[in-house]
Short mmCIF file of C-alpha atoms in Angstrom, two decimals:
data_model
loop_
_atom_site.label_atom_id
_atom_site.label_comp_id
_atom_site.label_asym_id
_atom_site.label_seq_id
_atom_site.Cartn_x
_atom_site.Cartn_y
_atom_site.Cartn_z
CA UNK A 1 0.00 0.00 0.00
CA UNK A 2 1.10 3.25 -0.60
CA UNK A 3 1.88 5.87 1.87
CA UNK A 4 -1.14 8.27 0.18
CA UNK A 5 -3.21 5.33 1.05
CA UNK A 6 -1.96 4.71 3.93
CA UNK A 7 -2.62 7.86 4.94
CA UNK A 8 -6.28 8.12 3.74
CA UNK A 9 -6.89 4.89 5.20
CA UNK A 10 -5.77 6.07 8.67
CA UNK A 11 -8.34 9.63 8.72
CA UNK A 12 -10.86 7.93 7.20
CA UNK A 13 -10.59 4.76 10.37
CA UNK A 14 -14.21 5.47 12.01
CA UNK A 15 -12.50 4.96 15.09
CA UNK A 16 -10.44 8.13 15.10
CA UNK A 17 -13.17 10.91 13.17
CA UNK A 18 -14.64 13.17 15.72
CA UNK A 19 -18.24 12.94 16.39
CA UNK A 20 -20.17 16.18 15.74
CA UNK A 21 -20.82 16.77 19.51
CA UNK A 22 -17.20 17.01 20.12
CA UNK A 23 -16.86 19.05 17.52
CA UNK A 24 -19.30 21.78 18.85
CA UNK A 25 -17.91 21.41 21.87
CA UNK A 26 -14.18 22.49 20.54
CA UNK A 27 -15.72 24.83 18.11
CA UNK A 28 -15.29 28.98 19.55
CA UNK A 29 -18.50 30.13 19.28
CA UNK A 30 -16.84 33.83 20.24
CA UNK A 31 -13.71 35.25 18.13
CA UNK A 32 -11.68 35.64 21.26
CA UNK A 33 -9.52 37.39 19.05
CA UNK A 34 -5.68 37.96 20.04
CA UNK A 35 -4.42 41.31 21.62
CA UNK A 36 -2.82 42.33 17.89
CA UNK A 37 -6.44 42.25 15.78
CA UNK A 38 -8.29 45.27 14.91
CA UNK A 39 -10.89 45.45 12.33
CA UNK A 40 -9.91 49.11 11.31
CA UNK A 41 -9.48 49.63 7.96
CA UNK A 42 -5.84 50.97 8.69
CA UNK A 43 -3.15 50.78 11.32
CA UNK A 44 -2.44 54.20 11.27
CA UNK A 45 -5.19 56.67 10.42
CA UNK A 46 -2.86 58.56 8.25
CA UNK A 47 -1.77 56.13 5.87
CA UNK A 48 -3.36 52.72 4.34
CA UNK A 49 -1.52 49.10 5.37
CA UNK A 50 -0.10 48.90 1.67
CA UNK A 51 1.99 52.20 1.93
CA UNK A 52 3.01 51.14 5.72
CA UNK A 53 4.05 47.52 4.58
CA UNK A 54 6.39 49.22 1.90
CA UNK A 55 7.52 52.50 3.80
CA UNK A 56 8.21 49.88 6.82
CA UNK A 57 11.42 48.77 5.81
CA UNK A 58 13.01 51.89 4.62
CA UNK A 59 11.88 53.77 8.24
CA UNK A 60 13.43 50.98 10.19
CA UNK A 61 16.31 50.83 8.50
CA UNK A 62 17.21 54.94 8.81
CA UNK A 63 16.19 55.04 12.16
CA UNK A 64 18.23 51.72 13.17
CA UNK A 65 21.41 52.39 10.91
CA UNK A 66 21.17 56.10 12.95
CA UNK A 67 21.09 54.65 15.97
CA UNK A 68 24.15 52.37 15.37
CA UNK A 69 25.81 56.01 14.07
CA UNK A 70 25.42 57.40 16.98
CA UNK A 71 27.07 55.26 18.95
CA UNK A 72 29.93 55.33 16.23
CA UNK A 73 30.00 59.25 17.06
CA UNK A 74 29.80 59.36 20.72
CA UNK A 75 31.73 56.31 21.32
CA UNK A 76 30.65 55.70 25.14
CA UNK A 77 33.08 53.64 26.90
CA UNK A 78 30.23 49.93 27.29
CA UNK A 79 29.99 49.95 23.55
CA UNK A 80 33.37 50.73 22.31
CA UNK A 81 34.27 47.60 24.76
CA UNK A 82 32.19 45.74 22.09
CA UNK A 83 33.37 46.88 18.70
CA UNK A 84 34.27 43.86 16.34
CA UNK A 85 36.77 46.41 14.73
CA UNK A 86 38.46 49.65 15.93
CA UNK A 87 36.25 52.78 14.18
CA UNK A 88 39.53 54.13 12.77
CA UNK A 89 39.41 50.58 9.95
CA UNK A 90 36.29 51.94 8.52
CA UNK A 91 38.46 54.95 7.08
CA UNK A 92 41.36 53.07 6.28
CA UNK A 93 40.16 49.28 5.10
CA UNK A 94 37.17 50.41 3.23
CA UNK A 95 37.40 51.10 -0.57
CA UNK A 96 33.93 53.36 -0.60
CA UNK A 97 32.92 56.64 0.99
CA UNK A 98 29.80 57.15 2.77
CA UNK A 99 28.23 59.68 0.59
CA UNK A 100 28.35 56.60 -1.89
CA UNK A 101 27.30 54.29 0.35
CA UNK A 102 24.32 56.34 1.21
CA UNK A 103 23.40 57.09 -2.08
CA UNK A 104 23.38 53.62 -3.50
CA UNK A 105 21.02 52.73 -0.63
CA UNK A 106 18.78 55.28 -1.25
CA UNK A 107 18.49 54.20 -4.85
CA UNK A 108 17.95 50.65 -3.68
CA UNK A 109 14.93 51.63 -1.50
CA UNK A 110 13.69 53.92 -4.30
CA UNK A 111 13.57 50.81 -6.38
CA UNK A 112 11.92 48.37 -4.08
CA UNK A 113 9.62 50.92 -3.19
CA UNK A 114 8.18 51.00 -6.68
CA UNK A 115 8.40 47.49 -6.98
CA UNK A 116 6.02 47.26 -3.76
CA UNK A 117 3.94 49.80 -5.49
CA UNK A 118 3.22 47.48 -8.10
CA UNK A 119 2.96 44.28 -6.29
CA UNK A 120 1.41 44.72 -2.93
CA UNK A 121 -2.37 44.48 -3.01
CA UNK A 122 -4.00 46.48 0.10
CA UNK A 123 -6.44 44.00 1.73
CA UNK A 124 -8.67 45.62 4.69
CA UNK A 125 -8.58 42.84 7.45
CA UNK A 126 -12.01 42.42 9.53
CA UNK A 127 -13.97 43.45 6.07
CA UNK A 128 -15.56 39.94 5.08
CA UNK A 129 -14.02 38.43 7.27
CA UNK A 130 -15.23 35.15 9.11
CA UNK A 131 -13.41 34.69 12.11
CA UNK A 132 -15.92 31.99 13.68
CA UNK A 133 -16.57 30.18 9.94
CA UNK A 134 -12.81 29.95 9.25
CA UNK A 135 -12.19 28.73 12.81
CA UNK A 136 -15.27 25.97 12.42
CA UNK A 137 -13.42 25.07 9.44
CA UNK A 138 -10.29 24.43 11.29
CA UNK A 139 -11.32 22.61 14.22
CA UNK A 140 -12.00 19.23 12.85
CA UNK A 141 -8.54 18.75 11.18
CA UNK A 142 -7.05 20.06 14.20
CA UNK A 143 -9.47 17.13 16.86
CA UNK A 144 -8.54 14.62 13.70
CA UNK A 145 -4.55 15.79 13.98
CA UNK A 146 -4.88 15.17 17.60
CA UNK A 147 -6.65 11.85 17.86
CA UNK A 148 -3.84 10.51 15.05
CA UNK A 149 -1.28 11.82 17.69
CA UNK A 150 -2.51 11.16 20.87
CA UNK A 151 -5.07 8.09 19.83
CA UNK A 152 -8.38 8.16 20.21
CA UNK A 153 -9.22 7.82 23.75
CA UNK A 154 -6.45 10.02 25.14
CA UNK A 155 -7.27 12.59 21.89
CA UNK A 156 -10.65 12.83 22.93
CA UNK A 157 -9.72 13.47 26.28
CA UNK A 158 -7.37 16.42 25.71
CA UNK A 159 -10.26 17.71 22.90
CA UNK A 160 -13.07 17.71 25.60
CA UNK A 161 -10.68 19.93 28.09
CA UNK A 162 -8.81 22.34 25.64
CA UNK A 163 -10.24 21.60 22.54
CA UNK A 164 -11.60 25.41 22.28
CA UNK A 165 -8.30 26.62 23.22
CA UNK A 166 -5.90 24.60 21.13
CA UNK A 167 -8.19 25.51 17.87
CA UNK A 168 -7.64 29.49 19.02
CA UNK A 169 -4.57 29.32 19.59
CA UNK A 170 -3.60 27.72 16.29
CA UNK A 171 -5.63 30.22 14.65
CA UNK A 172 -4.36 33.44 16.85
CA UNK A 173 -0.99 32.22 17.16
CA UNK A 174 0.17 28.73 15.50
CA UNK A 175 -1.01 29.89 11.68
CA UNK A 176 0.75 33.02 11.90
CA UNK A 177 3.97 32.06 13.60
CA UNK A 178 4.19 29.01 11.10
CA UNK A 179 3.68 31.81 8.09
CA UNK A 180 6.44 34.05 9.37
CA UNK A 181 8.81 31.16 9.70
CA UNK A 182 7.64 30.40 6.26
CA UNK A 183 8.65 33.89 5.27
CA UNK A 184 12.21 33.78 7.41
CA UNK A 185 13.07 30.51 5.27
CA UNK A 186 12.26 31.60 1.36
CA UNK A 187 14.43 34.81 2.30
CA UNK A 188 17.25 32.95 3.90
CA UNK A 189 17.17 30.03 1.07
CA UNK A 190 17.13 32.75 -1.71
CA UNK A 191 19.51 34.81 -0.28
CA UNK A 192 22.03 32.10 0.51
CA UNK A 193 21.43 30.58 -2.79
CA UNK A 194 22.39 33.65 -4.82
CA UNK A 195 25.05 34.95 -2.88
CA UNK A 196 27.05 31.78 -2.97
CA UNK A 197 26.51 31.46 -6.28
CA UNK A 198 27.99 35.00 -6.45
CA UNK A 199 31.11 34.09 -4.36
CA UNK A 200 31.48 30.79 -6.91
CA UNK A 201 31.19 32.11 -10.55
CA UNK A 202 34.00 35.10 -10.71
CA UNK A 203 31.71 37.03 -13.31
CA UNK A 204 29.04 37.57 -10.88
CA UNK A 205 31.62 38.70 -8.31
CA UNK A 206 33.17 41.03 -10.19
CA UNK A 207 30.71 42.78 -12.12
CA UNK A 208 27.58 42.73 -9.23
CA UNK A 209 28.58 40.97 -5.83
CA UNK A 210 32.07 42.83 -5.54
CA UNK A 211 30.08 46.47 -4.47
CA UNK A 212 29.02 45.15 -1.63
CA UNK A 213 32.56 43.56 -0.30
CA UNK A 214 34.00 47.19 -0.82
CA UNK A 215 33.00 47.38 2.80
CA UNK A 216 35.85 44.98 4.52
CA UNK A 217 34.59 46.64 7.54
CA UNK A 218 30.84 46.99 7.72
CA UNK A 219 28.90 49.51 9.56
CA UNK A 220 24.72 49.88 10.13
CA UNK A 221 23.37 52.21 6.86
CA UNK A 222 26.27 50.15 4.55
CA UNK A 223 23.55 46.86 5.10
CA UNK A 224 21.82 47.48 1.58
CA UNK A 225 25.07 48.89 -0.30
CA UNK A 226 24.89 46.54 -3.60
CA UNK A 227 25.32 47.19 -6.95
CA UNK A 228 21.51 47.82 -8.08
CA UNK A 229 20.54 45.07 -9.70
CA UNK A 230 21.49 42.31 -7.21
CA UNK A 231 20.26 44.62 -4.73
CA UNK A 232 16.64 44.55 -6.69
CA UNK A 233 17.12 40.60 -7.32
CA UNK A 234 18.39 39.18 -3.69
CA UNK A 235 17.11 41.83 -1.54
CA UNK A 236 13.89 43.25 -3.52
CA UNK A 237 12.76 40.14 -4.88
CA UNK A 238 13.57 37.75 -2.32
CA UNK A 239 11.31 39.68 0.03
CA UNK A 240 8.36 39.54 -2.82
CA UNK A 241 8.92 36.10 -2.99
CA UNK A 242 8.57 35.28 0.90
CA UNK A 243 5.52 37.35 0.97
CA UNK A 244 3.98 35.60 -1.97
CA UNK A 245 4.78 31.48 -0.26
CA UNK A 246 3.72 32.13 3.17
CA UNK A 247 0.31 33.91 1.86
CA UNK A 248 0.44 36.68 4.34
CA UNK A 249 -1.54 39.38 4.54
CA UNK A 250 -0.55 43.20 4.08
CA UNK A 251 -0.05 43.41 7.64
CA UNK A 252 2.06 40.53 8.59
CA UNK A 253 3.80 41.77 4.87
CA UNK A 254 4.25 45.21 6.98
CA UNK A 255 5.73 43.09 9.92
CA UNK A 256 8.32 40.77 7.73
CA UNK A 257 10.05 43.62 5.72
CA UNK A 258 10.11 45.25 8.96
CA UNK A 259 12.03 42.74 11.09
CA UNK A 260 14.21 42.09 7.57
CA UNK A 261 14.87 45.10 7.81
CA UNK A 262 15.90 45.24 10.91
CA UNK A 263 18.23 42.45 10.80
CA UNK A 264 19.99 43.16 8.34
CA UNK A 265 21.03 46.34 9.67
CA UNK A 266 22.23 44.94 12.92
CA UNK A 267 24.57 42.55 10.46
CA UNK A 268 26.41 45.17 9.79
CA UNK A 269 26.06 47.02 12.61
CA UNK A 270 29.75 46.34 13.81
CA UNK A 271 28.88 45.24 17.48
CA UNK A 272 28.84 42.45 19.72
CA UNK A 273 25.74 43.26 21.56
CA UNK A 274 24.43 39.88 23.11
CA UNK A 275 21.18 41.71 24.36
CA UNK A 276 20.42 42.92 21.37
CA UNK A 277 17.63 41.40 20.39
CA UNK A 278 18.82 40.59 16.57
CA UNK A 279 21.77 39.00 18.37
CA UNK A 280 20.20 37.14 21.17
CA UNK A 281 17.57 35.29 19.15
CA UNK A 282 19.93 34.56 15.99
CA UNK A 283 22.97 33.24 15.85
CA UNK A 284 23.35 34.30 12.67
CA UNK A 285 24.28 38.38 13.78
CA UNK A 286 26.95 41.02 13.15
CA UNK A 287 29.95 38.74 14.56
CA UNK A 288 28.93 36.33 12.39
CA UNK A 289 28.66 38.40 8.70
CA UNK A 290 31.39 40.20 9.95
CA UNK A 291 33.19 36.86 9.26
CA UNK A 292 32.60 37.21 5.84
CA UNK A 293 33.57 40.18 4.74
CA UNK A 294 36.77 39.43 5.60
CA UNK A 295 39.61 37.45 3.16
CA UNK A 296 39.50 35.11 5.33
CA UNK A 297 35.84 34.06 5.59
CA UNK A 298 34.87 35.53 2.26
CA UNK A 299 34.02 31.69 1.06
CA UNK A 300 32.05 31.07 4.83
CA UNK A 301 29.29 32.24 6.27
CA UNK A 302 26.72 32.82 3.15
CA UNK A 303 23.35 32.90 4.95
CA UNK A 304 21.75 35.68 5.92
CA UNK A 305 19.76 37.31 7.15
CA UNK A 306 18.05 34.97 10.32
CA UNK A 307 19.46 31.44 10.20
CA UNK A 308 22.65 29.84 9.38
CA UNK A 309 21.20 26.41 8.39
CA UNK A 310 22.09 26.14 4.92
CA UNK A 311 25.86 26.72 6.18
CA UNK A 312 25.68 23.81 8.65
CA UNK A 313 23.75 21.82 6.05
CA UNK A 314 26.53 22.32 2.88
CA UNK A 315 29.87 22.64 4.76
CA UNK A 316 30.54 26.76 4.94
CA UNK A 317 29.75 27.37 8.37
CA UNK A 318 33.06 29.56 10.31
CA UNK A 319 33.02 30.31 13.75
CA UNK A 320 34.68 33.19 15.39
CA UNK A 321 36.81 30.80 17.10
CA UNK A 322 37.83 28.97 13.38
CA UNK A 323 38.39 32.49 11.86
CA UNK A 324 40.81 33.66 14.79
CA UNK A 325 42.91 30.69 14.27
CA UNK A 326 43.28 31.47 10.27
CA UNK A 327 44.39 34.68 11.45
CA UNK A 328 46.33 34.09 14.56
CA UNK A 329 45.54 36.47 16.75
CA UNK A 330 43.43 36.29 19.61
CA UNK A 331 39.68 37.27 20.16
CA UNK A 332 38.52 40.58 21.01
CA UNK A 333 37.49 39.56 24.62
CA UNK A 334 34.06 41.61 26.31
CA UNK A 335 35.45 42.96 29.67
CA UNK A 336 33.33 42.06 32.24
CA UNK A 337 31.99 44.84 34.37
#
């Protein structure tokens, strides 16, 4: 038997369908509806969820890349401590100024703004919207999913005492969450995809991915320095892409490009923060890029920007502690305070 009959087989066993009367009892009969759901027809009365979900990205990564400047300018004592390089190697390892630096990026986030323009549909969430129908919908393959887990009788059990708030949560919470990780993964497989294949055929390096790499030492508004086109086809496109497979809506679209953007400022941000929270949840953060843009690691560390899977996975994964011994010299140590 095959495993597609198998599987049929297995919901369609009497012994492990829900009856109806469990299924009203697991069934919300009230939307309940989590603490980030609003039926207005905007976020913000002064603009409509399209132009948020594209101005989102370019906001975020100003006001974080200004942040990070600021603390290049004032250079207070707890964060110099955590510099991956002394300030004075931006001026004298790095083959780019910053007026071209910042004018590339603008162009960049010119061009992805018109390309959200044109592909971003503005949906109005709570406008024909069925809450309770799409959640009635939902519970029986949830009680079925649970009685092929937990069996029937201890299935049933579980469904009769948190049936209501298992089907909630996975529509609140569980749905979403899975979407977004949906999202994190089509970036970070596109992403690493093309910029390996940027580091392996010299063409591509020379003529697009080398712009970037004119930054041996990277700093926060230098994140999106590219030459335009990959920036349009990894950056741009990728996003479009992520948006389009996890089937989310203009909102949780406003939410992605916002934490992209976020993250892939803090790559290049040039600090060891570890309560940063780009840092703390990802291992994949600024010590980690650093890594690759330098000579040594500039055939390591490809993924970007939230997990560093497909380096673990295909064999060019470097560690700080790897990279010091290519270079010989020891870590940068954190003084404790």
């Amino acid at each position: 038997m095959s495993l597609v009959g198998a599987a049929h087989q297995m919901f369609d066993y009497p012994q492990i369908q829900p009856n109806s009367t469990l299924l009203a009892q697991i069934t919300p009969i009230a939307p309940h509806a989590a603490w980030y759901y609003t039926t207005r027809p905007a976020l913000l009365s002064f603009c409509s969820d399209k132009i948020l979900s594209i101005a989102a990205p370019t906001i975020v990564y100003w006001v974080f890349s200004l942040m990070f400047h600021a603390l290049d300018v004032l250079r207070l004592p707890y964060f110099e401590k955590r510099r991956i390089h002394e300030s004075e190697e931006v001026l004298s390892r790095n083959k780019v100024t910053i007026g071209q630096v910042v004018k590339a990026v603008l162009w960049q986030q010119v061009v992805q703004t018109l390309l959200g323009v044109w592909w971003l549909e503005d949906d109005h969430p709570g406008e024909g919207l069925d809450v309770l129908g799409d959640m009635a919908k939902l519970a029986p393959r949830i009680a079925t999913a649970v009685f092929v887990l937990l069996g029937p009788r201890t299935g049933e059990a579980v469904l009769r005492n948190y049936g209501e708030s298992i089907v909630r949560w996975v529509y609140w919470w569980g749905i979403p969450l899975v979407q977004m990780w949906i999202g994190f993964f089509v970036i970070d497989t596109w992403q690493y995809t093309l910029h390996r294949l940027c580091h392996t055929y010299r063409f591509l390096y020379r003529h697009f991915h080398s712009v970037h790499h004119r930054l041996y030492v990277p700093y926060a508004f230098g994140a999106l320095y590219n030459h335009p086109l990959e920036g349009l086809v990894l950056d741009s496109i990728g996003a479009v892409l992520a948006e389009q497979c996890a089937g989310l809506s203009i909102r949780q679209t406003a939410l992605l490009f916002a934490i992209s953007s976020a993250k892939t400022v803090d790559d290049h941000c040039g600090y060891r923060i570890w309560w940063d929270p780009c840092q703390l949840f990802f291992y994949n953060n600024a010590d980690y890029h650093d890594i690759h843009h330098q000579s040594y690691g500039i055939k390591a560390n490809f993924s970007q920007p939230f997990f560093t899977n497909w380096d673990l996975l295909l064999g060019t994964h470097m560690s700080r502690e790897e990279a010091e011994r290519r270079t010989r010299r020891p870590a940068k140590v954190e003084k404790v305070e």
